Coordinates of C-alpha atoms in Angstrom, one line a residue:
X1 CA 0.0 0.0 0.0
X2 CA 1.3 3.9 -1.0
X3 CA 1.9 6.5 2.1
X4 CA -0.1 9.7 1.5
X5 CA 3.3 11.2 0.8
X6 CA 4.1 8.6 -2.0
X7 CA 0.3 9.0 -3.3
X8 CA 0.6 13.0 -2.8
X9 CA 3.1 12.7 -4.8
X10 CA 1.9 10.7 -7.9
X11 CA -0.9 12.6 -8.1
X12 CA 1.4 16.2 -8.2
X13 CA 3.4 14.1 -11.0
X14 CA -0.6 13.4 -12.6
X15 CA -1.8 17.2 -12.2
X16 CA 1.3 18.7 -13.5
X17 CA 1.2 16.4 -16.8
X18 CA -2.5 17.0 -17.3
X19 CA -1.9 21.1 -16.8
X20 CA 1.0 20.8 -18.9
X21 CA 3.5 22.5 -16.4
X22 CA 6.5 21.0 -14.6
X23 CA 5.9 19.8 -11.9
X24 CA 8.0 21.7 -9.6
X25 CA 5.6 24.4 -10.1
X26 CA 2.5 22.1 -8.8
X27 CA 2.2 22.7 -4.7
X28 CA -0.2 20.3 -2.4
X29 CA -2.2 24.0 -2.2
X30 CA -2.4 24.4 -6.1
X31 CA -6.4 24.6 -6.7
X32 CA -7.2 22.8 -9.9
X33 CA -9.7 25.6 -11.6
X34 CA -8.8 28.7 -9.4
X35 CA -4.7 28.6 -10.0
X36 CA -3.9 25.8 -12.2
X37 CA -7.0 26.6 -15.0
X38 CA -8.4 23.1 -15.1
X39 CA -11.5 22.9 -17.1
X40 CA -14.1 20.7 -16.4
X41 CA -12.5 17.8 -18.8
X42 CA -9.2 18.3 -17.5
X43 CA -10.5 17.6 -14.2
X44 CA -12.1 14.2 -15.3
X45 CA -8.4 13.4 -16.8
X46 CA -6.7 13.8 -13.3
X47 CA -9.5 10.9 -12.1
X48 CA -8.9 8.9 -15.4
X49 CA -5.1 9.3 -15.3
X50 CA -5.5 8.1 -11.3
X51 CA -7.4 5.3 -11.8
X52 CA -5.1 4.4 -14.2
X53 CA -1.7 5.0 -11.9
X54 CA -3.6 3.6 -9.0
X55 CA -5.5 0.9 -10.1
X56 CA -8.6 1.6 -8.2
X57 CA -11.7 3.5 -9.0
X58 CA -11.4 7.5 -8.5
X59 CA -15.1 9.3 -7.8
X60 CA -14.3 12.2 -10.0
X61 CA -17.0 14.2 -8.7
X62 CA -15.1 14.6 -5.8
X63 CA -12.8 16.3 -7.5
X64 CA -15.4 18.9 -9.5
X65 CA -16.3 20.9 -6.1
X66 CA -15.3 24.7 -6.1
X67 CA -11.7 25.4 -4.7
X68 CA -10.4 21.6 -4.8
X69 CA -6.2 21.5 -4.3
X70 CA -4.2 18.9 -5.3
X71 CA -3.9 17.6 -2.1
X72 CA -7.9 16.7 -1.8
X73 CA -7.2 14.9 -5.1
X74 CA -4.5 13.0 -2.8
X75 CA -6.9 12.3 -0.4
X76 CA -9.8 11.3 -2.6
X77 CA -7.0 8.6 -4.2
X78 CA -6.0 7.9 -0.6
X79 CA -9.9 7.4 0.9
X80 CA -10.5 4.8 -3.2
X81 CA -7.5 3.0 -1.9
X82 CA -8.2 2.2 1.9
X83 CA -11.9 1.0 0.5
X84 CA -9.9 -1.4 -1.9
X85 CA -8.1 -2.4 0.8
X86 CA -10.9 -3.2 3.0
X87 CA -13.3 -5.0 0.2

């Protein structure tokens, strides 16, 4: 199983290749719409893209809500990954 540091990470890697900037530039406090201008589609990639790095299903309207950061994204993956755990 991933820390929260190792999935916090993997999904900076994920938003930083789906906003097309380096990565170094992505914080755990980047918002996806408000700073990183993440539309709508772009959001549904990050979920995509996570399902796909994580192998688990991602809710991506979890990840639609105003003012989410790329560390709720972390979390969201985090919370998928603890109830794949569990089942």
């Amino acid at each position: 199983m991933s820390t929260a540091a190792d999935i916090l990470h993997r999904v900076t890697a994920l938003v930083a290749a789906v906003a097309d900037r380096p990565v170094d530039e992505i914080t755990a406090e980047s918002r996806l719409v408000e700073d990183l201008d993440l539309d709508s589609l772009q959001v549904v990639e990050i979920a995509v893209r996570a399902e796909e790095e994580f192998g688990m299903p991602v809710d991506d309207s979890r990840l639609a809500e105003q003012g989410v950061t790329v560390a709720h994204c972390a979390r969201v993956v985090q919370d998928a990954n603890t109830r794949e755990v569990r089942t």
